[in-house]
mmCIF file of C-alpha atoms (C1' of nucleotides) in Angstrom:
data_model
loop_
_atom_site.group_PDB
_atom_site.id
_atom_site.type_symbol
_atom_site.label_atom_id
_atom_site.label_comp_id
_atom_site.label_asym_id
_atom_site.label_seq_id
_atom_site.Cartn_x
_atom_site.Cartn_y
_atom_site.Cartn_z
ATOM 1 C CA UNK A 522 -31.144 4.473 -12.467
ATOM 2 C CA UNK A 523 -30.062 7.734 -14.470
ATOM 3 C CA UNK A 524 -29.111 10.715 -12.377
ATOM 4 C CA UNK A 525 -29.004 12.382 -15.244
ATOM 5 C CA UNK A 526 -32.727 12.820 -16.624
ATOM 6 C CA UNK A 527 -32.919 16.617 -16.865
ATOM 7 C CA UNK A 528 -36.359 16.773 -18.000
ATOM 8 C CA UNK A 529 -37.801 20.978 -18.841
ATOM 9 C CA UNK A 530 -41.180 19.822 -18.668
ATOM 10 C CA UNK A 531 -42.377 19.078 -15.900
ATOM 11 C CA UNK A 532 -46.023 16.706 -15.560
ATOM 12 C CA UNK A 533 -47.410 18.275 -12.563
ATOM 13 C CA UNK A 534 -46.951 14.837 -10.297
ATOM 14 C CA UNK A 535 -43.698 14.060 -11.415
ATOM 15 C CA UNK A 536 -42.723 17.605 -9.454
ATOM 16 C CA UNK A 537 -43.532 14.872 -6.307
ATOM 17 C CA UNK A 538 -42.286 11.496 -7.961
ATOM 18 C CA UNK A 539 -39.019 13.027 -8.364
ATOM 19 C CA UNK A 540 -38.772 14.684 -4.606
ATOM 20 C CA UNK A 541 -38.941 11.242 -3.347
ATOM 21 C CA UNK A 542 -36.189 9.978 -5.198
ATOM 22 C CA UNK A 543 -34.912 13.056 -4.933
ATOM 23 C CA UNK A 544 -34.643 12.479 -1.338
ATOM 24 C CA UNK A 545 -34.015 8.912 -1.500
ATOM 25 C CA UNK A 546 -31.224 9.735 -3.559
ATOM 26 C CA UNK A 547 -29.916 12.000 -0.714
ATOM 27 C CA UNK A 548 -30.702 9.464 1.973
ATOM 28 C CA UNK A 549 -28.480 6.704 0.349
ATOM 29 C CA UNK A 550 -25.782 9.107 -0.191
ATOM 30 C CA UNK A 551 -25.604 10.878 3.349
ATOM 31 C CA UNK A 552 -25.915 7.504 5.074
ATOM 32 C CA UNK A 553 -22.711 6.523 5.506
ATOM 33 C CA UNK A 554 -19.815 6.382 7.927
ATOM 34 C CA UNK A 555 -17.140 8.870 6.230
ATOM 35 C CA UNK A 556 -20.356 11.345 5.623
ATOM 36 C CA UNK A 557 -21.288 11.311 9.359
ATOM 37 C CA UNK A 558 -17.685 11.157 10.751
ATOM 38 C CA UNK A 559 -17.021 14.540 9.474
ATOM 39 C CA UNK A 560 -20.452 15.545 10.323
ATOM 40 C CA UNK A 561 -20.018 15.512 13.935
ATOM 41 C CA UNK A 562 -15.946 16.283 13.932
ATOM 42 C CA UNK A 563 -16.798 20.288 11.823
ATOM 43 C CA UNK A 564 -19.708 20.661 14.315
ATOM 44 C CA UNK A 565 -17.034 20.873 16.900
ATOM 45 C CA UNK A 566 -15.414 23.678 14.970
ATOM 46 C CA UNK A 567 -14.237 24.792 11.215
ATOM 47 C CA UNK A 568 -11.165 22.786 10.778
ATOM 48 C CA UNK A 569 -8.148 22.501 8.118
ATOM 49 C CA UNK A 570 -8.325 19.625 5.684
ATOM 50 C CA UNK A 571 -5.215 17.947 7.619
ATOM 51 C CA UNK A 572 -6.638 18.518 10.932
ATOM 52 C CA UNK A 573 -9.835 17.124 9.657
ATOM 53 C CA UNK A 574 -8.452 14.017 8.755
ATOM 54 C CA UNK A 575 -6.302 13.134 11.598
ATOM 55 C CA UNK A 576 -9.254 14.204 13.615
ATOM 56 C CA UNK A 577 -11.224 11.292 12.068
ATOM 57 C CA UNK A 578 -8.658 8.869 11.513
ATOM 58 C CA UNK A 579 -8.423 6.088 9.622
ATOM 59 C CA UNK A 580 -10.144 7.451 6.397
ATOM 60 C CA UNK A 581 -7.784 8.029 3.662
ATOM 61 C CA UNK A 582 -7.125 11.376 1.710
ATOM 62 C CA UNK A 583 -8.980 10.324 -1.559
ATOM 63 C CA UNK A 584 -12.358 9.313 0.688
ATOM 64 C CA UNK A 585 -12.095 12.617 3.581
ATOM 65 C CA UNK A 586 -12.115 13.719 -0.779
ATOM 66 C CA UNK A 587 -14.379 12.516 -2.156
ATOM 67 C CA UNK A 588 -17.162 13.045 1.033
ATOM 68 C CA UNK A 589 -16.215 16.638 1.496
ATOM 69 C CA UNK A 590 -17.077 17.329 -2.667
ATOM 70 C CA UNK A 591 -20.242 15.314 -2.250
ATOM 71 C CA UNK A 592 -21.010 17.478 1.047
ATOM 72 C CA UNK A 593 -20.417 20.721 -0.819
ATOM 73 C CA UNK A 594 -22.436 19.413 -3.924
ATOM 74 C CA UNK A 595 -25.418 19.303 -1.134
ATOM 75 C CA UNK A 596 -24.759 22.463 0.590
ATOM 76 C CA UNK A 597 -24.194 21.185 4.063
ATOM 77 C CA UNK A 598 -20.361 21.772 4.069
ATOM 78 C CA UNK A 599 -19.197 25.321 3.166
ATOM 79 C CA UNK A 600 -15.459 25.060 1.254
ATOM 80 C CA UNK A 601 -12.674 28.078 1.938
ATOM 81 C CA UNK A 602 -9.734 28.246 0.097
ATOM 82 C CA UNK A 603 -6.397 30.932 1.357
ATOM 83 C CA UNK A 604 -4.599 32.066 -1.271
ATOM 84 C CA UNK A 605 -1.941 31.726 0.539
ATOM 85 C CA UNK A 606 1.669 29.271 0.084
ATOM 86 C CA UNK A 607 1.371 27.023 0.540
ATOM 87 C CA UNK A 608 -2.832 26.451 1.170
ATOM 88 C CA UNK A 609 -4.416 26.180 3.632
ATOM 89 C CA UNK A 610 -8.058 25.288 2.688
ATOM 90 C CA UNK A 611 -10.477 25.391 5.634
ATOM 91 C CA UNK A 612 -14.125 23.578 5.473
ATOM 92 C CA UNK A 613 -17.462 23.940 8.368
ATOM 93 C CA UNK A 614 -20.509 23.555 8.289
ATOM 94 C CA UNK A 615 -22.782 25.344 6.357
ATOM 95 C CA UNK A 616 -26.906 26.110 8.119
ATOM 96 C CA UNK A 617 -28.281 22.444 5.946
ATOM 97 C CA UNK A 618 -24.751 21.286 8.009
ATOM 98 C CA UNK A 619 -25.669 22.224 11.451
ATOM 99 C CA UNK A 620 -29.480 21.185 10.810
ATOM 100 C CA UNK A 621 -28.035 17.394 10.131
ATOM 101 C CA UNK A 622 -25.938 17.365 13.118
ATOM 102 C CA UNK A 623 -28.238 17.809 15.284
ATOM 103 C CA UNK A 624 -29.613 14.442 13.845
ATOM 104 C CA UNK A 625 -25.486 12.845 14.465
ATOM 105 C CA UNK A 626 -25.488 14.242 17.753
ATOM 106 C CA UNK A 627 -28.417 12.219 18.573
ATOM 107 C CA UNK A 628 -27.112 9.443 17.179
ATOM 108 C CA UNK A 629 -23.572 9.968 18.238
ATOM 109 C CA UNK A 630 -26.146 9.992 22.338
ATOM 110 C CA UNK A 631 -27.833 6.980 21.405
ATOM 111 C CA UNK A 632 -24.490 5.302 20.792
ATOM 112 C CA UNK A 633 -23.268 6.021 24.344
ATOM 113 C CA UNK A 634 -26.877 5.569 26.255
ATOM 114 C CA UNK A 635 -27.684 1.872 24.377
ATOM 115 C CA UNK A 636 -23.230 0.841 24.252
ATOM 116 C CA UNK A 637 -23.729 -2.194 26.333
ATOM 117 C CA UNK A 638 -27.321 -3.004 26.056
ATOM 118 C CA UNK A 639 -25.987 -3.688 22.083
ATOM 119 C CA UNK A 640 -22.702 -5.405 23.624
ATOM 120 C CA UNK A 641 -25.016 -7.773 25.035
ATOM 121 C CA UNK A 642 -26.519 -7.861 22.439
ATOM 122 C CA UNK A 643 -23.518 -8.827 20.248
ATOM 123 C CA UNK A 644 -22.406 -11.284 22.492
ATOM 124 C CA UNK A 645 -25.753 -13.200 22.684
ATOM 125 C CA UNK A 646 -25.602 -13.245 19.401
ATOM 126 C CA UNK A 647 -22.574 -14.748 18.886
ATOM 127 C CA UNK A 648 -23.361 -17.241 21.686
ATOM 128 C CA UNK A 649 -25.405 -20.342 21.107
ATOM 129 C CA UNK A 650 -27.934 -20.276 23.351
ATOM 130 C CA UNK A 651 -31.189 -22.504 22.244
ATOM 131 C CA UNK A 652 -32.914 -19.471 21.391
ATOM 132 C CA UNK A 653 -36.005 -20.740 20.862
ATOM 133 C CA UNK A 654 -38.414 -18.725 22.767
ATOM 134 C CA UNK A 655 -41.564 -19.000 20.399
ATOM 135 C CA UNK A 656 -43.056 -22.978 19.903
ATOM 136 C CA UNK A 657 -46.325 -22.279 19.522
ATOM 137 C CA UNK A 658 -47.315 -24.726 16.364
ATOM 138 C CA UNK A 659 -50.434 -23.501 15.324
ATOM 139 C CA UNK A 660 -52.463 -25.753 13.083
ATOM 140 C CA UNK A 661 -50.903 -25.737 9.817
ATOM 141 C CA UNK A 662 -52.252 -27.703 6.948
ATOM 142 C CA UNK A 663 -48.859 -30.083 4.700
ATOM 143 C CA UNK A 664 -47.024 -30.218 7.479
ATOM 144 C CA UNK A 665 -46.701 -33.658 8.170
ATOM 145 C CA UNK B 1011 -8.466 -2.164 16.142
ATOM 146 C CA UNK B 1012 -7.824 -5.472 18.986
ATOM 147 C CA UNK B 1013 -10.221 -8.274 19.614
ATOM 148 C CA UNK B 1014 -8.588 -7.915 22.902
ATOM 149 C CA UNK B 1015 -12.606 -7.095 24.079
ATOM 150 C CA UNK B 1016 -11.215 -9.570 27.660
ATOM 151 C CA UNK B 1017 -12.973 -8.321 30.312
ATOM 152 C CA UNK B 1018 -10.946 -8.027 33.635
ATOM 153 C CA UNK B 1019 -10.019 -5.102 36.607
ATOM 154 C CA UNK B 1020 -8.949 -2.357 34.435
ATOM 155 C CA UNK B 1021 -8.816 1.185 35.204
ATOM 156 C CA UNK B 1022 -11.560 3.794 34.160
ATOM 157 C CA UNK B 1023 -9.591 5.264 31.386
ATOM 158 C CA UNK B 1024 -9.803 1.736 29.703
ATOM 159 C CA UNK B 1025 -12.692 1.097 30.108
ATOM 160 C CA UNK B 1026 -13.219 4.982 27.921
ATOM 161 C CA UNK B 1027 -10.779 4.176 25.311
ATOM 162 C CA UNK B 1028 -12.516 0.951 24.283
ATOM 163 C CA UNK B 1029 -16.334 2.200 25.273
ATOM 164 C CA UNK B 1030 -15.215 4.688 22.369
ATOM 165 C CA UNK B 1031 -13.448 2.779 19.902
ATOM 166 C CA UNK B 1032 -16.740 0.198 19.604
ATOM 167 C CA UNK B 1033 -18.550 3.076 19.692
ATOM 168 C CA UNK B 1034 -16.944 3.968 16.960
ATOM 169 C CA UNK B 1035 -17.316 0.786 15.264
ATOM 170 C CA UNK B 1036 -21.456 1.182 16.384
ATOM 171 C CA UNK B 1037 -21.718 4.419 14.003
ATOM 172 C CA UNK B 1038 -20.167 2.685 11.527
ATOM 173 C CA UNK B 1039 -21.715 -0.293 10.950
ATOM 174 C CA UNK B 1040 -25.227 1.375 11.205
ATOM 175 C CA UNK B 1041 -24.555 4.284 9.084
ATOM 176 C CA UNK B 1042 -25.358 2.826 5.754
ATOM 177 C CA UNK B 1043 -28.360 3.274 4.090
ATOM 178 C CA UNK B 1044 -30.037 0.481 3.780
ATOM 179 C CA UNK B 1045 -30.401 -0.010 8.035
ATOM 180 C CA UNK B 1046 -31.479 3.497 8.007
ATOM 181 C CA UNK B 1047 -33.995 2.279 5.280
ATOM 182 C CA UNK B 1048 -35.288 -0.685 7.476
ATOM 183 C CA UNK B 1049 -35.472 1.144 10.589
ATOM 184 C CA UNK B 1050 -37.453 4.175 9.290
ATOM 185 C CA UNK B 1051 -39.662 1.025 7.819
ATOM 186 C CA UNK B 1052 -40.040 -0.885 10.754
ATOM 187 C CA UNK B 1053 -40.852 1.739 12.834
ATOM 188 C CA UNK B 1054 -44.399 1.989 11.041
ATOM 189 C CA UNK B 1055 -45.075 -1.265 11.485
ATOM 190 C CA UNK B 1056 -44.413 -4.859 12.637
ATOM 191 C CA UNK B 1057 -43.304 -6.869 8.254
ATOM 192 C CA UNK B 1058 -42.638 -9.838 6.880
ATOM 193 C CA UNK B 1059 -39.831 -10.049 5.132
ATOM 194 C CA UNK B 1060 -41.798 -10.188 1.255
ATOM 195 C CA UNK B 1061 -43.094 -7.343 3.071
ATOM 196 C CA UNK B 1062 -40.001 -5.664 4.050
ATOM 197 C CA UNK B 1063 -38.994 -5.899 0.817
ATOM 198 C CA UNK B 1064 -41.598 -4.840 -0.501
ATOM 199 C CA UNK B 1065 -41.155 -1.559 1.476
ATOM 200 C CA UNK B 1066 -37.744 -0.644 1.255
ATOM 201 C CA UNK B 1067 -37.841 -1.625 -3.383
ATOM 202 C CA UNK B 1068 -34.385 -2.153 -4.429
ATOM 203 C CA UNK B 1069 -32.750 -3.784 -2.481
ATOM 204 C CA UNK B 1070 -31.634 -7.128 -2.925
ATOM 205 C CA UNK B 1071 -33.232 -10.685 -1.279
ATOM 206 C CA UNK B 1072 -28.549 -11.378 0.345
ATOM 207 C CA UNK B 1073 -28.426 -7.317 0.866
ATOM 208 C CA UNK B 1074 -31.590 -7.407 3.596
ATOM 209 C CA UNK B 1075 -30.553 -10.882 5.278
ATOM 210 C CA UNK B 1076 -27.150 -9.416 5.767
ATOM 211 C CA UNK B 1077 -28.778 -5.738 7.151
ATOM 212 C CA UNK B 1078 -30.866 -7.435 8.812
ATOM 213 C CA UNK B 1079 -28.532 -10.064 10.333
ATOM 214 C CA UNK B 1080 -26.653 -7.116 11.807
ATOM 215 C CA UNK B 1081 -29.371 -4.860 12.962
ATOM 216 C CA UNK B 1082 -29.828 -8.238 14.897
ATOM 217 C CA UNK B 1083 -26.908 -9.313 16.399
ATOM 218 C CA UNK B 1084 -27.170 -5.549 17.728
ATOM 219 C CA UNK B 1085 -29.896 -5.663 19.407
ATOM 220 C CA UNK B 1086 -32.070 -3.218 17.314
ATOM 221 C CA UNK B 1087 -34.368 -5.628 14.971
ATOM 222 C CA UNK B 1088 -36.210 -8.969 16.158
ATOM 223 C CA UNK B 1089 -36.389 -11.903 14.583
ATOM 224 C CA UNK B 1090 -40.063 -13.675 15.249
ATOM 225 C CA UNK B 1091 -39.996 -17.302 13.316
ATOM 226 C CA UNK B 1092 -43.383 -18.261 13.842
ATOM 227 C CA UNK B 1093 -43.225 -22.568 12.897
ATOM 228 C CA UNK B 1094 -46.092 -23.136 10.603
ATOM 229 C CA UNK B 1095 -45.651 -24.294 6.604
ATOM 230 C CA UNK B 1096 -44.717 -21.903 4.954
ATOM 231 C CA UNK B 1097 -42.388 -20.102 7.584
ATOM 232 C CA UNK B 1098 -43.458 -16.252 8.694
ATOM 233 C CA UNK B 1099 -40.836 -14.126 9.461
ATOM 234 C CA UNK B 1100 -41.657 -11.118 11.357
ATOM 235 C CA UNK B 1101 -39.518 -8.193 12.419
ATOM 236 C CA UNK B 1102 -39.901 -5.664 14.581
ATOM 237 C CA UNK B 1103 -38.250 -2.553 17.061
ATOM 238 C CA UNK B 1104 -36.670 -3.303 19.543
ATOM 239 C CA UNK B 1105 -36.294 -0.485 22.842
ATOM 240 C CA UNK B 1106 -32.963 0.179 21.628
ATOM 241 C CA UNK B 1107 -34.477 -0.120 17.492
ATOM 242 C CA UNK B 1108 -36.760 2.819 18.741
ATOM 243 C CA UNK B 1109 -34.320 5.260 19.631
ATOM 244 C CA UNK B 1110 -33.084 4.839 16.835
ATOM 245 C CA UNK B 1111 -35.159 4.825 14.815
ATOM 246 C CA UNK B 1112 -36.025 8.659 17.073
ATOM 247 C CA UNK B 1113 -32.512 9.269 14.895
ATOM 248 C CA UNK B 1114 -33.673 8.382 11.579
ATOM 249 C CA UNK B 1115 -36.930 9.912 11.214
ATOM 250 C CA UNK B 1116 -34.425 13.481 12.147
ATOM 251 C CA UNK B 1117 -32.943 12.933 8.872
ATOM 252 C CA UNK B 1118 -35.604 12.140 7.178
ATOM 253 C CA UNK B 1119 -37.164 15.248 8.146
ATOM 254 C CA UNK B 1120 -34.535 16.662 8.084
ATOM 255 C CA UNK B 1121 -34.148 15.829 4.165
ATOM 256 C CA UNK B 1122 -38.180 17.273 4.013
ATOM 257 C CA UNK B 1123 -36.732 20.832 4.871
ATOM 258 C CA UNK B 1124 -33.491 21.148 3.434
ATOM 259 C CA UNK B 1125 -35.034 19.092 0.298
ATOM 260 C CA UNK B 1126 -34.650 22.476 -2.363
ATOM 261 C CA UNK B 1127 -31.901 24.186 -0.644
ATOM 262 C CA UNK B 1128 -29.981 20.524 -1.077
ATOM 263 C CA UNK B 1129 -31.086 20.441 -5.259
ATOM 264 C CA UNK B 1130 -30.323 24.398 -5.698
ATOM 265 C CA UNK B 1131 -27.361 23.514 -4.305
ATOM 266 C CA UNK B 1132 -26.525 20.855 -6.901
ATOM 267 C CA UNK B 1133 -27.342 23.180 -9.436
ATOM 268 C CA UNK B 1134 -25.315 25.892 -8.661
ATOM 269 C CA UNK B 1135 -21.938 22.831 -8.439
ATOM 270 C CA UNK B 1136 -22.212 21.715 -11.266
ATOM 271 C CA UNK B 1137 -23.212 23.710 -13.939
ATOM 272 C CA UNK B 1138 -19.839 24.513 -15.564
ATOM 273 C CA UNK B 1139 -19.903 21.553 -16.594
ATOM 274 C CA UNK B 1140 -23.132 20.485 -17.901
ATOM 275 C CA UNK B 1141 -24.817 23.536 -19.490
ATOM 276 C CA UNK B 1142 -25.205 23.474 -23.208
ATOM 277 C CA UNK B 1143 -27.391 19.959 -22.639
ATOM 278 C CA UNK B 1144 -30.372 20.617 -21.186
ATOM 279 C CA UNK B 1145 -33.413 20.204 -22.975
ATOM 280 C CA UNK B 1146 -32.971 19.024 -26.136
ATOM 281 C CA UNK B 1147 -34.330 15.938 -27.328
ATOM 282 C CA UNK B 1148 -33.160 16.129 -31.019
ATOM 283 C CA UNK B 1149 -29.280 16.006 -29.393
ATOM 284 C CA UNK B 1150 -29.357 12.585 -27.926
ATOM 285 C CA UNK B 1151 -25.495 12.110 -27.478
ATOM 286 C CA UNK B 1152 -24.247 9.341 -29.724
ATOM 287 C CA UNK B 1153 -20.564 9.827 -28.700
ATOM 288 C CA UNK B 1154 -19.327 6.238 -29.266
ATOM 289 C "C1'" DC C 1407 -0.499 21.491 1.736
ATOM 290 C "C1'" DG C 1408 -4.557 20.420 -0.542
ATOM 291 C "C1'" DG C 1409 -6.265 17.528 -5.200
ATOM 292 C "C1'" DG C 1410 -6.870 15.516 -8.876
ATOM 293 C "C1'" DA C 1411 -5.618 11.262 -11.997
ATOM 294 C "C1'" DT C 1412 -4.248 6.255 -12.285
ATOM 295 C "C1'" DC C 1413 -3.261 1.187 -10.579
ATOM 296 C "C1'" DC C 1414 -4.753 -2.385 -8.428
ATOM 297 C "C1'" DA C 1415 -6.748 -5.624 -4.976
ATOM 298 C "C1'" DA C 1416 -10.414 -6.691 -1.895
ATOM 299 C "C1'" DG C 1417 -14.891 -6.420 -0.659
ATOM 300 C "C1'" DC C 1418 -19.833 -5.775 -2.616
ATOM 301 C "C1'" DC C 1419 -23.486 -7.076 -4.204
ATOM 302 C "C1'" DG C 1420 -26.465 -9.054 -7.437
ATOM 303 C "C1'" DA C 1421 -27.935 -13.758 -10.213
ATOM 304 C "C1'" DT C 1422 -29.086 -18.156 -9.117
ATOM 305 C "C1'" DA C 1423 -29.689 -23.024 -6.674
ATOM 306 C "C1'" DC C 1424 -30.715 -25.438 -3.551
ATOM 307 C "C1'" DT C 1425 -32.443 -26.389 1.900
ATOM 308 C "C1'" DG C 1426 -36.534 -26.753 5.374
ATOM 309 C "C1'" DC D 906 -41.707 -18.209 2.403
ATOM 310 C "C1'" DA D 907 -37.362 -17.720 4.041
ATOM 311 C "C1'" DG D 908 -32.111 -18.351 4.500
ATOM 312 C "C1'" DT D 909 -27.515 -19.690 3.504
ATOM 313 C "C1'" DA D 910 -24.671 -20.392 -0.008
ATOM 314 C "C1'" DT D 911 -21.794 -19.676 -4.342
ATOM 315 C "C1'" DC D 912 -19.530 -17.393 -7.940
ATOM 316 C "C1'" DG D 913 -18.240 -13.604 -11.048
ATOM 317 C "C1'" DG D 914 -18.638 -8.759 -12.381
ATOM 318 C "C1'" DC D 915 -18.312 -3.956 -10.935
ATOM 319 C "C1'" DT D 916 -17.823 -1.296 -7.806
ATOM 320 C "C1'" DT D 917 -14.770 0.511 -4.566
ATOM 321 C "C1'" DG D 918 -10.794 2.158 -2.155
ATOM 322 C "C1'" DG D 919 -6.241 1.946 -0.618
ATOM 323 C "C1'" DA D 920 -1.230 3.505 -2.774
ATOM 324 C "C1'" DT D 921 1.052 6.361 -5.621
ATOM 325 C "C1'" DC D 922 2.421 10.199 -8.520
ATOM 326 C "C1'" DC D 923 2.575 14.386 -9.829
ATOM 327 C "C1'" DC D 924 0.399 19.387 -10.075
ATOM 328 C "C1'" DG D 925 -0.934 24.989 -8.456
#
DNA sequence: CGGGATCCAAGCCGATACTG
DNA sequence: CAGTATCGGCTTGGATCCCG
């Protein structure tokens, strides 16, 4: 789907449709692991680029830049450039970013709560367990 | 990260460290757009494979299967196979899945709340490049 | 120090075919 | 209908270099 579809005339119901697809797009944009981690760490305090890179760990220069631009574009992150040399660039959350941080925090809490549950489930899944809990044969025509 | 998940008498600090890296891994796993959409739609009601596919829209057979397996492996989604012909497979959220659904719901609410804010920010951000080419239907960018 | 651009490998994802 | 496997294109993402 082309995202460069700028239409000057807005049909009444197209507005809702557009909002919906926009919401879906935002949803897809933000549901990515680097974005979540950035939001989480910036929620704790304002960080410089390299600090953020160290805090997160395992993120490449490119990915971090890319996601920071995306978050900035969507108005979740504010980029503050200090005109010094060497340059000092700080990132902080906007009000919208703080709002999403609540969500991410919720997910962190959820992860802590269900960590054991998840780990157990993984082991169960990897093991070949005879999991056939349901074996109720209904009367189905066509089955020999 | 190591696959040294050997359960033994490990010191409390090591346990925390392991839990931390596991949490990070889970975090990365689940912060993906298809997983979120699946959780959201399954939160509303139990769905069959093809129903889920239709509801979400724009997801390929393969991606849906792949993500459902992942969610099942992590114990968020329960897969119920009815031994009929043709087969009928239903998916529903587990307790852990319901927990994560709260988070996803929160994100949906957040999206609705800040939709206008985000849209405005986007326009502000990209205004330098594509100003002139708006709303002119006769000027088709035919550059080869 | 922060960020853009480029090259190139790795994996993601869609399409298709086949099984039960 | 649901699932697995395979193949190929194309996006992703890492490494590197250079600029302000």
